[in-house]
Short mmCIF file of C-alpha atoms and ligand atoms in Angstrom, two decimals:
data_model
loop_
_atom_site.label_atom_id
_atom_site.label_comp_id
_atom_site.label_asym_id
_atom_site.label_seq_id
_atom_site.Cartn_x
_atom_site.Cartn_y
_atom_site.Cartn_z
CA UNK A 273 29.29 -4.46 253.85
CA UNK A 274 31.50 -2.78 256.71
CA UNK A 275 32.55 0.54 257.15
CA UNK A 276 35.90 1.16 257.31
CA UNK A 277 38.69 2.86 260.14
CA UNK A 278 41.83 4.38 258.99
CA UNK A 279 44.52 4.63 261.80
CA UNK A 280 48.44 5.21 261.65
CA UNK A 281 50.81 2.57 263.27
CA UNK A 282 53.61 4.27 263.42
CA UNK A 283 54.71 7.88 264.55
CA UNK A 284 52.06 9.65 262.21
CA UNK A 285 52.97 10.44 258.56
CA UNK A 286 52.62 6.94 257.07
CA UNK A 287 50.84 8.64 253.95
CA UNK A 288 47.05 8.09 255.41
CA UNK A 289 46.04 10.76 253.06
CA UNK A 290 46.93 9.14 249.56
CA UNK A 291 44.74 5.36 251.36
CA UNK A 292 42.12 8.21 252.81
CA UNK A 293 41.76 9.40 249.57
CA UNK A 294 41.30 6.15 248.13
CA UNK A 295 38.74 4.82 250.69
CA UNK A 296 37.06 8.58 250.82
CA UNK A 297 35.99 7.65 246.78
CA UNK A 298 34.04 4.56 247.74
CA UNK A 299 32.13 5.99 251.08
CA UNK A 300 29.34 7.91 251.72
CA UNK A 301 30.44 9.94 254.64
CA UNK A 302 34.37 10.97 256.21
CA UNK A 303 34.75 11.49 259.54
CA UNK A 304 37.34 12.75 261.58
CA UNK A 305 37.40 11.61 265.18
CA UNK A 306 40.24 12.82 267.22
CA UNK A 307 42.97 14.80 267.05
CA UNK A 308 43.15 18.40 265.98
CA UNK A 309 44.99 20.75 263.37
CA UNK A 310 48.43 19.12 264.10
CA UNK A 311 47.34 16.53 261.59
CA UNK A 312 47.88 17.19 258.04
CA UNK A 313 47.50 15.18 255.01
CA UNK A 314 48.66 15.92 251.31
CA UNK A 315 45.64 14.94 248.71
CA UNK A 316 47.33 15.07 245.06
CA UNK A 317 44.34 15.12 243.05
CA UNK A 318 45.04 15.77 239.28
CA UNK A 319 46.88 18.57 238.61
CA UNK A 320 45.32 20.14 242.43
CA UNK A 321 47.69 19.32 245.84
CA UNK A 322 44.73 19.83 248.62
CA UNK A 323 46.83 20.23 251.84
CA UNK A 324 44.46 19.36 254.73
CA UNK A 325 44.72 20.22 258.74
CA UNK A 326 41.46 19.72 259.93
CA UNK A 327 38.96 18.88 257.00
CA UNK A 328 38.09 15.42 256.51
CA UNK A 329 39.60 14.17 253.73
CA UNK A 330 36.41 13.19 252.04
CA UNK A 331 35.53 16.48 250.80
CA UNK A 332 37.72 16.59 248.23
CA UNK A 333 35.93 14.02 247.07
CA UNK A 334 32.80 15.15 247.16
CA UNK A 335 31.71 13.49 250.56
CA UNK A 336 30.19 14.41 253.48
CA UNK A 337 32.79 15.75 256.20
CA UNK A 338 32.08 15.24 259.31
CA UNK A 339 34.31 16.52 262.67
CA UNK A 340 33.38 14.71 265.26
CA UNK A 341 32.95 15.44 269.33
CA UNK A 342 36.40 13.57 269.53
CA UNK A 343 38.29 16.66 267.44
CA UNK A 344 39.59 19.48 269.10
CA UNK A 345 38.87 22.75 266.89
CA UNK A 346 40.59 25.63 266.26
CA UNK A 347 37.79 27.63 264.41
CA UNK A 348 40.34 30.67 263.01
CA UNK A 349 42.30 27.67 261.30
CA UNK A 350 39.55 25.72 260.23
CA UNK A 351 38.04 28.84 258.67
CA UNK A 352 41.08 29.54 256.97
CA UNK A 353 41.58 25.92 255.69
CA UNK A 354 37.75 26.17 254.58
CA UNK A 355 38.35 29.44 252.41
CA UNK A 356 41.82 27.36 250.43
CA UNK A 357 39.67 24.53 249.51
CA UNK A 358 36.99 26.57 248.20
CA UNK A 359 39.58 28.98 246.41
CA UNK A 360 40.58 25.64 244.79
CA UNK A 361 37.13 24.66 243.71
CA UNK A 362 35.64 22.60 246.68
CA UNK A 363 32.09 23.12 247.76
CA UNK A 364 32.47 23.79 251.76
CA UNK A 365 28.90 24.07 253.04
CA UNK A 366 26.87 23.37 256.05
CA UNK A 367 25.23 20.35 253.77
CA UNK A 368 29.01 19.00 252.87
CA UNK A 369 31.02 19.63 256.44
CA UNK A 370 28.86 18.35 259.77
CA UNK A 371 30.42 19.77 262.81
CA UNK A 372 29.89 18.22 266.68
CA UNK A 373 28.51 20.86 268.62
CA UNK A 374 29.83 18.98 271.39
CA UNK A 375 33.37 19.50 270.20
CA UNK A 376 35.47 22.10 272.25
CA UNK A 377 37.44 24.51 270.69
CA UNK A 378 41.23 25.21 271.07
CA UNK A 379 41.24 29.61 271.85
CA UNK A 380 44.32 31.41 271.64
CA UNK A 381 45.47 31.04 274.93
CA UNK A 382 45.88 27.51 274.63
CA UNK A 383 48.60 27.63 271.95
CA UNK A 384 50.24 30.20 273.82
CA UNK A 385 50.13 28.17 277.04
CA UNK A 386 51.11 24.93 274.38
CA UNK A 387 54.13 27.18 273.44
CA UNK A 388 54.75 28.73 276.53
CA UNK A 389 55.35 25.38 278.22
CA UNK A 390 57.75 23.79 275.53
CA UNK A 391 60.04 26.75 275.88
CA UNK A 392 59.95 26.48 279.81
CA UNK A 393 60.79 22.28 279.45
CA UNK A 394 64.24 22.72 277.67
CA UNK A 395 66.02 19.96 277.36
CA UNK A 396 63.13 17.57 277.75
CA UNK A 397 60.46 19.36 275.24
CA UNK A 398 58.08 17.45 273.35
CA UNK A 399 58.16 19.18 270.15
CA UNK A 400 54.36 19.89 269.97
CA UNK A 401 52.96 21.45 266.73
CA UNK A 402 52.71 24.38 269.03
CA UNK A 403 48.93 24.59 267.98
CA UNK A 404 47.05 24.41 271.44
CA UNK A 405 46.23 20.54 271.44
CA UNK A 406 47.30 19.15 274.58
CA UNK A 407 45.78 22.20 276.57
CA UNK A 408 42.66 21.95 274.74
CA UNK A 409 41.73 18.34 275.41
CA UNK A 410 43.45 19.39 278.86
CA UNK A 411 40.32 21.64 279.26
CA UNK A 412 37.98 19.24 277.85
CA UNK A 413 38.77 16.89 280.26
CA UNK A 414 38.85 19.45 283.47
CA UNK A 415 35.06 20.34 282.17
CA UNK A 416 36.25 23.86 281.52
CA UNK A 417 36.55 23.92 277.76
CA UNK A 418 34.67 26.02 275.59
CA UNK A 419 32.65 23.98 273.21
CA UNK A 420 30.45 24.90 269.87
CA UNK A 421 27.54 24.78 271.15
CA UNK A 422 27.70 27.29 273.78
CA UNK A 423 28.95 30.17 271.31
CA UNK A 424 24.60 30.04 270.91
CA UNK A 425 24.38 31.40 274.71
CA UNK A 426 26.01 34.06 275.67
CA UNK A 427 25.51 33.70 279.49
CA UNK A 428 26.96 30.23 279.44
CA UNK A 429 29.96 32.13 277.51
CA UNK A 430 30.43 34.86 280.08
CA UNK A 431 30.76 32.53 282.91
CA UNK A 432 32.65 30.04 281.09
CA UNK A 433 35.26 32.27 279.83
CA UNK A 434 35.74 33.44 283.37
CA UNK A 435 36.73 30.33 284.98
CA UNK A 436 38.95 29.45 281.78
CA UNK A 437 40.98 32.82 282.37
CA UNK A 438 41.57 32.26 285.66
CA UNK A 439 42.80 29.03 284.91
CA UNK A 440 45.11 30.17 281.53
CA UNK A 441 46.41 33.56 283.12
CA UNK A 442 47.72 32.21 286.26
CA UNK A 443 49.44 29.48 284.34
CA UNK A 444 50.69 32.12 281.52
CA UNK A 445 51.89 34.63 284.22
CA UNK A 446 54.13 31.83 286.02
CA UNK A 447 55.94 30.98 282.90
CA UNK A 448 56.54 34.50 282.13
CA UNK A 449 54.05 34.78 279.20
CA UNK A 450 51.65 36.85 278.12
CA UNK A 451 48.05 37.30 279.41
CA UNK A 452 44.92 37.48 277.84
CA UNK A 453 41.72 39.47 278.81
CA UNK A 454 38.15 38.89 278.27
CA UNK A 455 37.33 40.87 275.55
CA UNK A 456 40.12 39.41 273.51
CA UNK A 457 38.43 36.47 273.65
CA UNK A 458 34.88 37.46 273.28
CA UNK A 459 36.10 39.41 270.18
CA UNK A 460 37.85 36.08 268.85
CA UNK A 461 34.74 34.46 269.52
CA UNK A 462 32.59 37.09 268.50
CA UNK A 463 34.22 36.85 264.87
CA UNK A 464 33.99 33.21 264.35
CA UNK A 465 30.88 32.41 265.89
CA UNK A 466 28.02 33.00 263.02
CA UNK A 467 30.19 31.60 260.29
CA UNK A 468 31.18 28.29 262.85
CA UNK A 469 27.42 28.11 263.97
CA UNK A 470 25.93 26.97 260.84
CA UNK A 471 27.77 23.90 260.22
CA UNK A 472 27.38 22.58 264.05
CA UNK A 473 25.07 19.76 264.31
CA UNK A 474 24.18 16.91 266.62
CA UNK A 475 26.67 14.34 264.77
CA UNK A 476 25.93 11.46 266.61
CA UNK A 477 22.36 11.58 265.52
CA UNK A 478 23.17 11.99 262.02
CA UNK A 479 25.16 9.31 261.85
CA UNK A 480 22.50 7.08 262.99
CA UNK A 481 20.56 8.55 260.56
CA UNK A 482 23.10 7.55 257.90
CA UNK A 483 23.92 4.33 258.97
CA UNK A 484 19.75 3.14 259.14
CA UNK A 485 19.90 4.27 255.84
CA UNK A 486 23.07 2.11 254.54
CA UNK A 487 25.66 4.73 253.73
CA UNK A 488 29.04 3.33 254.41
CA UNK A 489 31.35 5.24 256.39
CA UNK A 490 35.06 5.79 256.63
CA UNK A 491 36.50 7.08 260.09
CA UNK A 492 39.84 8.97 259.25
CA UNK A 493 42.24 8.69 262.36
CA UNK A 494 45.09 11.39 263.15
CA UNK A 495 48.22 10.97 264.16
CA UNK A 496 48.81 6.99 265.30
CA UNK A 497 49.06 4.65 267.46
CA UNK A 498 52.98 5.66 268.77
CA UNK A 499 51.75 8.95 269.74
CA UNK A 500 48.85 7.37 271.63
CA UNK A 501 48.43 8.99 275.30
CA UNK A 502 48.07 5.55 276.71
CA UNK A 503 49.82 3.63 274.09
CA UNK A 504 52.47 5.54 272.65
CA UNK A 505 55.63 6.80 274.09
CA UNK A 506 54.61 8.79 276.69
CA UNK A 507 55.08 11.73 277.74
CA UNK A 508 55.97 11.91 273.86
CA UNK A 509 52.62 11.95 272.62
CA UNK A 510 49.62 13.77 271.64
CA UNK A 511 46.91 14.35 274.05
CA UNK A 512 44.47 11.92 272.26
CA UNK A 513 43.86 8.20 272.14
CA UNK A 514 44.78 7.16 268.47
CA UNK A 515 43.49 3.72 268.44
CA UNK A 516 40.42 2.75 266.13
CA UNK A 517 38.07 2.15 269.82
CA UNK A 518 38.28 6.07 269.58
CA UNK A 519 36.51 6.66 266.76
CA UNK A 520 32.61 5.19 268.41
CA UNK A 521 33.18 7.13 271.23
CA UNK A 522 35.01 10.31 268.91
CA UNK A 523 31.56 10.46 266.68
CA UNK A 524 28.84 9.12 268.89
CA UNK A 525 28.24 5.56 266.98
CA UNK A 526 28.13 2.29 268.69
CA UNK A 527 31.43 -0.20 268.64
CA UNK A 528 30.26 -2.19 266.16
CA UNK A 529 30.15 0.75 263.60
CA UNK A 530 33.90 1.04 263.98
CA UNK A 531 34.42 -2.21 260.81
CA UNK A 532 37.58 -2.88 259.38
CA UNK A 533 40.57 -1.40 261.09
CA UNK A 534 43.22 -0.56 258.64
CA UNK A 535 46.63 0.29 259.78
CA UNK A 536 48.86 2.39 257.70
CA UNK A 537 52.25 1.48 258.22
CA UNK A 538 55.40 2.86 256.36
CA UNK A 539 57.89 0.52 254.75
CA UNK A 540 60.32 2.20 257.04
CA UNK A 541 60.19 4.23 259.91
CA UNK A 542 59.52 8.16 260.21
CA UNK A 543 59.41 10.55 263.16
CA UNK A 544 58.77 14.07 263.85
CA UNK A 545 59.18 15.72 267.46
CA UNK A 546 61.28 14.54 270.00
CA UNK A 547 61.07 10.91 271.92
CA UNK A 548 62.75 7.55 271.85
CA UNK A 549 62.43 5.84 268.41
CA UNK A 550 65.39 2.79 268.66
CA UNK A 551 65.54 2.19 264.66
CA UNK A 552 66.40 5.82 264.30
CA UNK A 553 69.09 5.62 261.65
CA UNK A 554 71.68 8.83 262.13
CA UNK A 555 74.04 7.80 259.05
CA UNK A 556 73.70 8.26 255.31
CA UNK A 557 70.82 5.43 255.01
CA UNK A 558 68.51 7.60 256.69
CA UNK A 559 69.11 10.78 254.65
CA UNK A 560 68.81 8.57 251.57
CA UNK A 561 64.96 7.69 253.21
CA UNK A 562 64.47 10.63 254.25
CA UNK A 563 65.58 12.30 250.73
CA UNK A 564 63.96 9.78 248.51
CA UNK A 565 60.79 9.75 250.87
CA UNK A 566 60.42 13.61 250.93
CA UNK A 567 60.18 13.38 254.87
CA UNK A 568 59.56 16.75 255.94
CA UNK A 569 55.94 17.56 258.08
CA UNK A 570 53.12 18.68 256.14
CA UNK A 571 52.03 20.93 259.20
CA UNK A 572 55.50 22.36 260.70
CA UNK A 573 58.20 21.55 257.54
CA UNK A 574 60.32 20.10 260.13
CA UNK A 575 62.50 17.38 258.73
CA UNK A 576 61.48 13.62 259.80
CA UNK A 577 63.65 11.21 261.52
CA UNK A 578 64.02 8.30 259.41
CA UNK A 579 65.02 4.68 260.37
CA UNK A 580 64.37 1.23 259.41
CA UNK A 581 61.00 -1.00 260.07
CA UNK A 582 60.34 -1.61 263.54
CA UNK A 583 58.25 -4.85 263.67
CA UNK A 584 58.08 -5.17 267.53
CA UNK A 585 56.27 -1.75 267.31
CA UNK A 586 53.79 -2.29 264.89
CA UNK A 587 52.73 -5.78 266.20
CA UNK A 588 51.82 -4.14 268.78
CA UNK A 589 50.25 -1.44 267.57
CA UNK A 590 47.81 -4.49 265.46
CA UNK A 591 47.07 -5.44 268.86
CA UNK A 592 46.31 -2.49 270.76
CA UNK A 593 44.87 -0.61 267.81
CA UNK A 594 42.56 -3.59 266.70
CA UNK A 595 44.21 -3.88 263.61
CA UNK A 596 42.49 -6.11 260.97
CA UNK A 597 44.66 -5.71 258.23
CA UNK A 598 47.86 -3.06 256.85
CA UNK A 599 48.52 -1.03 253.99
CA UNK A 600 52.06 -0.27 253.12
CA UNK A 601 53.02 2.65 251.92
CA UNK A 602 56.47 3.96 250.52
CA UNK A 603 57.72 0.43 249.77
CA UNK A 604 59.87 2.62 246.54
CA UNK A 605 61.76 4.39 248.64
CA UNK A 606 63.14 1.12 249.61
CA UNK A 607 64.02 0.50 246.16
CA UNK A 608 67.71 -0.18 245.05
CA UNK A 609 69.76 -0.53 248.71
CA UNK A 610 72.03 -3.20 248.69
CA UNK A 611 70.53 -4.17 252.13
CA UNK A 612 67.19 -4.07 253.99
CA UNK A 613 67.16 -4.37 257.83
CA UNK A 614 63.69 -4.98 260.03
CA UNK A 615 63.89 -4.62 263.92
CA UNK A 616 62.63 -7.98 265.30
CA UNK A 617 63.32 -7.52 269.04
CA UNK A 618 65.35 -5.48 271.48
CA UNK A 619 68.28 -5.38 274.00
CA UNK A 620 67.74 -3.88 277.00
CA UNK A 621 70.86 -3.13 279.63
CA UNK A 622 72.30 -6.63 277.63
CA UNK A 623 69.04 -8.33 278.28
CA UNK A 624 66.76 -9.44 275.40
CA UNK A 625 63.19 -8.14 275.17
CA UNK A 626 60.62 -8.94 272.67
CA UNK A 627 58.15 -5.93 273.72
CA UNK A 628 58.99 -2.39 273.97
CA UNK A 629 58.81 -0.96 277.74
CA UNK A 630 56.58 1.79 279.33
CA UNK A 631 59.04 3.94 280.95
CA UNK A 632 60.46 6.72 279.00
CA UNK A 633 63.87 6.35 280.57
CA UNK A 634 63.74 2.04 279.42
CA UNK A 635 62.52 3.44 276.32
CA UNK A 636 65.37 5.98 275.16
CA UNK A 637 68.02 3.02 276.02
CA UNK A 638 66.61 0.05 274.29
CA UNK A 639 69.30 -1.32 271.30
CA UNK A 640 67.47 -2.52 268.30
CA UNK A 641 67.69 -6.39 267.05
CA UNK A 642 67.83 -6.34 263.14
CA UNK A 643 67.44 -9.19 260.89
CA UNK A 644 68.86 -8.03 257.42
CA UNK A 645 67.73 -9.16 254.01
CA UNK A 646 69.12 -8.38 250.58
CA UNK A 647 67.51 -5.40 248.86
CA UNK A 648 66.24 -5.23 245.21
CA UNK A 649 67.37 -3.20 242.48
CA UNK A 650 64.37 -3.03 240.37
CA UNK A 651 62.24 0.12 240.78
CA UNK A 652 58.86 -0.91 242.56
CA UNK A 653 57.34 3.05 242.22
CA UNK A 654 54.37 2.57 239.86
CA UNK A 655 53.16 -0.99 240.21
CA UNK A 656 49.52 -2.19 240.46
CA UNK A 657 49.94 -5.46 241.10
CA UNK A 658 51.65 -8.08 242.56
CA UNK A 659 53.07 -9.44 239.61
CA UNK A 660 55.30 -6.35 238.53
CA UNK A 661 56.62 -6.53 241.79
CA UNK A 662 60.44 -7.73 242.02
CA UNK A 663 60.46 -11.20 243.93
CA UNK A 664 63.08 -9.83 246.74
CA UNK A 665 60.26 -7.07 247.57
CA UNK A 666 57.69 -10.25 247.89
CA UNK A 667 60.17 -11.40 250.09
CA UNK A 668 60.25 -8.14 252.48
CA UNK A 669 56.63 -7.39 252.13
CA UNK A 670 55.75 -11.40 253.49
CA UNK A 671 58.33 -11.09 256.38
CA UNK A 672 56.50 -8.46 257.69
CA UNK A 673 53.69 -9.64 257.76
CA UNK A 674 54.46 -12.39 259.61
CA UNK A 675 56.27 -10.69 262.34
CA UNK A 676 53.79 -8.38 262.75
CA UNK A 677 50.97 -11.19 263.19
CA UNK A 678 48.64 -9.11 260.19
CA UNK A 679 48.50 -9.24 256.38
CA UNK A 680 49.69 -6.59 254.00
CA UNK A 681 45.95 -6.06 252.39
CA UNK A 682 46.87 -3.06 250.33
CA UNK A 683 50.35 -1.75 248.93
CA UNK A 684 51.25 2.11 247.82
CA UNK A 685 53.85 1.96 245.17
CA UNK A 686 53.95 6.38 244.70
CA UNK A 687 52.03 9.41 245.97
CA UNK A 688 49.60 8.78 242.44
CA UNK A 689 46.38 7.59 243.71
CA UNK A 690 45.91 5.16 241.49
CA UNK A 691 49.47 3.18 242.25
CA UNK A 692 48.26 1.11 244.40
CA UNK A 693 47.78 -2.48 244.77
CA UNK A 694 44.64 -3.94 246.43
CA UNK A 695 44.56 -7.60 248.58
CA UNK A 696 41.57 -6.92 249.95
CA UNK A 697 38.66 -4.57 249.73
CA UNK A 698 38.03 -3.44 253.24
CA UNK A 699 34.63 -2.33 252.64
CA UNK A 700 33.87 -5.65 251.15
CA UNK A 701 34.99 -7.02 254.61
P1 IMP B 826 50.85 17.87 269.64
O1 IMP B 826 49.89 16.89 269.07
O2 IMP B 826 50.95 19.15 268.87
O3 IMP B 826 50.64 18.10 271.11
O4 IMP B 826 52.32 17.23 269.53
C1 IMP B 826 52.70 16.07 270.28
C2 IMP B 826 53.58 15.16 269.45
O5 IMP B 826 52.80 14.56 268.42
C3 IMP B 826 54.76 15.83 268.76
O6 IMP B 826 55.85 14.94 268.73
C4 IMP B 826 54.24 16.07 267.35
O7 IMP B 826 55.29 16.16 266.42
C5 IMP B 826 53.43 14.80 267.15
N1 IMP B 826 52.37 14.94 266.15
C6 IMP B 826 51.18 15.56 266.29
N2 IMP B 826 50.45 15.45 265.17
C7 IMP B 826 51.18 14.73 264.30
C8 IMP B 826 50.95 14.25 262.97
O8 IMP B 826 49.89 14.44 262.36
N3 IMP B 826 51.98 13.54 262.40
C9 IMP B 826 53.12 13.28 263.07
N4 IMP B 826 53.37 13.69 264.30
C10 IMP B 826 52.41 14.40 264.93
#
C-alpha cells in the first residue's frame, strides 16, 4: 500500500482537482505542500461546485486537510475560503484542517510589492496572480518572513515586523507605491490571529503519527512542473519547486513517504501568464480548445493559451518530477478534429534539438516539430473504459505514452467524477 503524489506536468490547470478529488475519496489524509492561493481547483460534487485556493482538496471529502510548512498562507484568504465551504455545508475545524505552524504567511505588503513590481517590468512581466507569492517565499528564504507560529509571541512579532518593513517600504517607495506602517499590520494580524491559531499544529509530527498508524496519504501538488523555479521556464515561474521531491521536505515526512508520483497531463496544452510555450496555437484550432475546454483560470478568469501536446516537455517533466505514471485529462476536447498534431522535438536557429533549452531568450525562439495523426469523430466525453473508446483515440493515447517514456494509468473523459477510466490503482502501487 503506497501513498500517493499528485503533481501537474504541464503549465498548471491540467484538471488536478477532478483526479484530487478522486484520490482524496480513497485516503485518509490531503495535504497540500507548496504553493499558495494562486492555485485553484474546481471540485463538482453533485449538484455543489467547491472552488478551492488554498484548502486541500480532501475536505470536501470529508478528509483531513492538512497545509503544510511548504505553503505560503495568506490567512485573510484562507479565512474567507474557510467561511464558503462551510456556507456550502463543509465541516472546517481545527480536527478537519491541520495547519504548519512553521508555514509563513503572505501580509499585505507582499501582494502590493507582487503587484507593484509587474507594473514596473512592462514589457517583460510575468503575469503573477498578483497574490504576494513570489515575495512571500522571497521572505521565507531571506529568514525574514512572518510565520504562524510567532503570531503566539508578541515580542518575536514586534521585532520581526520591524525588520520586514524596512525591507517592504524601501522597496515599495522606489517603485512609487504605497507604504505600509506598523500598526496596519499588527491590526491585520491582530484580526486573524485567534481564529488562525487554533488550527496550527506541528504537521510533521502528525504525520508520523498517521503514517505509524497506516493511514494512506495523498500529497496534492500546485501549479506544475513548467512553472518550477528550477525546472520550469524561468524567470516565468512561480517561486516554488513543483516537483513531487517537494512534498517530504513541504510536510516534514521522509522521501520514501512521497509513493506513487502521478502526473496530470492535459491532452493538449494550456497556459496562463506570460512565457515561451512553442505549441502555442494562435489560429482557430486553439479557440476551438480553448472553447470546448472552457480554458479560462479558476483564480484570475484570464483566458488560457491553448496549443497542441508537447511531448518533449512532459518527458521531461516524468523525469525531473519522478513521474511514475500519467493521467490524462480532457482527451474530449480532442474529439471530432480532422487532425491531431503532438510536438516530438524542436528547431532551434535551423538546428534540431530533442530537449528544450534553459535560457529564456533559446526558449521564446524554439520552432516546434509535429508529427500529425488523423483525429476521430466519435465523441470520447463519458467513457469508463477502454473499450468505448474509438480505436484512433487508442492510437493517440499509446503514442504518447511512448514518447513520453510513462504509461497513461488513468484517463478523464469529462469534468463528472466518475468518467474516468482507471489502468492502475496508484494506491495499490
Ligand atoms: P505567481 O505564482 O502568482 O507568482 O505567478 C507566476 C506564474 O505562475 C504566472 O504565470 C501564473 O499565471 C502562474 N501560476 C501560478 N499558479 C498557477 C496555477 O495554479 N495554474 C496555472 N498557472 C499558475
Amino acid at each position: 500500500m503506497s501513498n500517493v503524489t499528485v503533481i501537474g506536468t504541464q503549465w498548471g490547470d491540467e484538471g488536478k482537482g477532478k483526479i484530487v478529488d478522486w484520490l482524496a475519496s480513497r485516503a485518509d489524509i490531503v495535504v497540500r505542500f507548496q504553493g499558495g492561493h494562486n492555485a485553484g481547483h474546481t471540485l463538482v460534487v453533485g449538484d455543489q461546485v467547491y472552488k478551492l485556493s488554498l484548502l486541500p482538496s480532501g475536505l470536501v471529502r470529508g478528509k483531513i486537510g492538512v497545509i503544510g510548512n511548504g505553503v505560503v498562507v495568506d490567512p485573510k484568504a484562507l479565512m474567507t475560503e474557510i467561511d464558503r465551504v462551510t456556507a456550502q455545508g463543509l465541516v472546517v475545524t481545527p480536527e478537519t484542517l491541520w495547519i504548519a505552524e512553521n508555514a509563513p504567511l503572505i501580509l499585505p505588503v507582499h501582494g502590493a510589492l507582487d503587484r507593484a513590481r509587474e507594473a514596473a517590468r512592462g514589457d517583460h512581466k510575468i503575469g503573477t496572480t498578483g497574490r504576494g507569492i513570489g515575495p512571500a517565499y522571497e521572505d521565507k528564504v531571506a529568514r525574514r518572513a512572518i510565520r504562524i507560529c510567532d503570531l503566539a509571541e508578541p515580542e518575536t512579532l514586534d521585532w520581526k515586523l520591524d525588520e520586514l518593513l524596512l525591507h517592504h517600504n524601501t522597496l515599495l517607495a522606489g517603485l512609487g507605491a504605497e507604504t505600509f506602517t506598523k500598526e496596519q499590520l499588527k491590526d491585520f494580524l491582530a484580526e486573524i490571529t485567534p481564529r488562525l491559531l487554533p488550527f496550527s499544529c506541528q504537521v510533521w509530527d502528525c504525520l508520523d503519527e498517521a503514517r505509524r498508524a497506516g493511514r494512506r496519504i495523498l500529497f496534492e501538488g500546485a501549479q506544475a512542473v513548467m512553472l518550477d523555479v528550477d525546472h520550469g521556464t524561468y524567470p516565468f515561474v512561480t517561486s516554488s519547486n513543483t516537483v513531487a521531491a517537494v512534498a517530504a521536505s513541504g510536510s516534514g515526512v521522509s522521501p520514501s513517504s512521497v509513493g506513487f508520483v502521478l502526473g496530470i497531463a492535459k491532452a493538449y496544452t494550456t497556459r496562463v501568464g506570460e512565457g515561451p510555450f512553442p505549441t502555442e496555437l494562435h489560429d482557430q484550432t486553439g479557440r476551438t480548445l480553448g472553447e470546448r475546454g472552457h480554458e479560462f483560470g479558476t483564480v484570475t478568469g484570464r483566458p488560457r493559451r491553448c496549443g497542441w501536446f508537447d511531448a518533449v516537455l512532459i518527458r521531461r517533466a516524468v523525469r525531473v518530477g519522478g513521474v511514475s505514471g500519467i493521467a490524462l485529462t480532457k482527451l474530449d476536447v480532442l474529439d471530432g478534429l480532422d487532425e491531431i498534431s503532438i510536438c516530438v522535438g524542436y528547431e532551434l536557429d535551423g538546428q534540431k534539438i530533442e530537449t528544450f533549452p534553459s535560457a529564456p531568450g533559446a526558449q521564446a525562439r524554439v520552432k516546434p516539430v509535429y508529427e500529425t495523426m488523423p483525429g476521430w469523430k466519435e465523441t470520447t466525453a463519458g467513457a469508463r473504459s477502454w473499450a468505448e473508446l474509438p480505436a484512433q483515440a487508442i492510437k493517440y493515447v499509446r503514442r504518447i505514452e511512448e514518447l513520453i517514456e510513462a504509461p497513461v494509468t488513468l484517463l478523464s473523459t469529462s469534468p463528472e467524477r466518475d468518467d474516468t477510466i482507471l489502468m492502475r490503482d496508484p494506491f495499490e502501487d
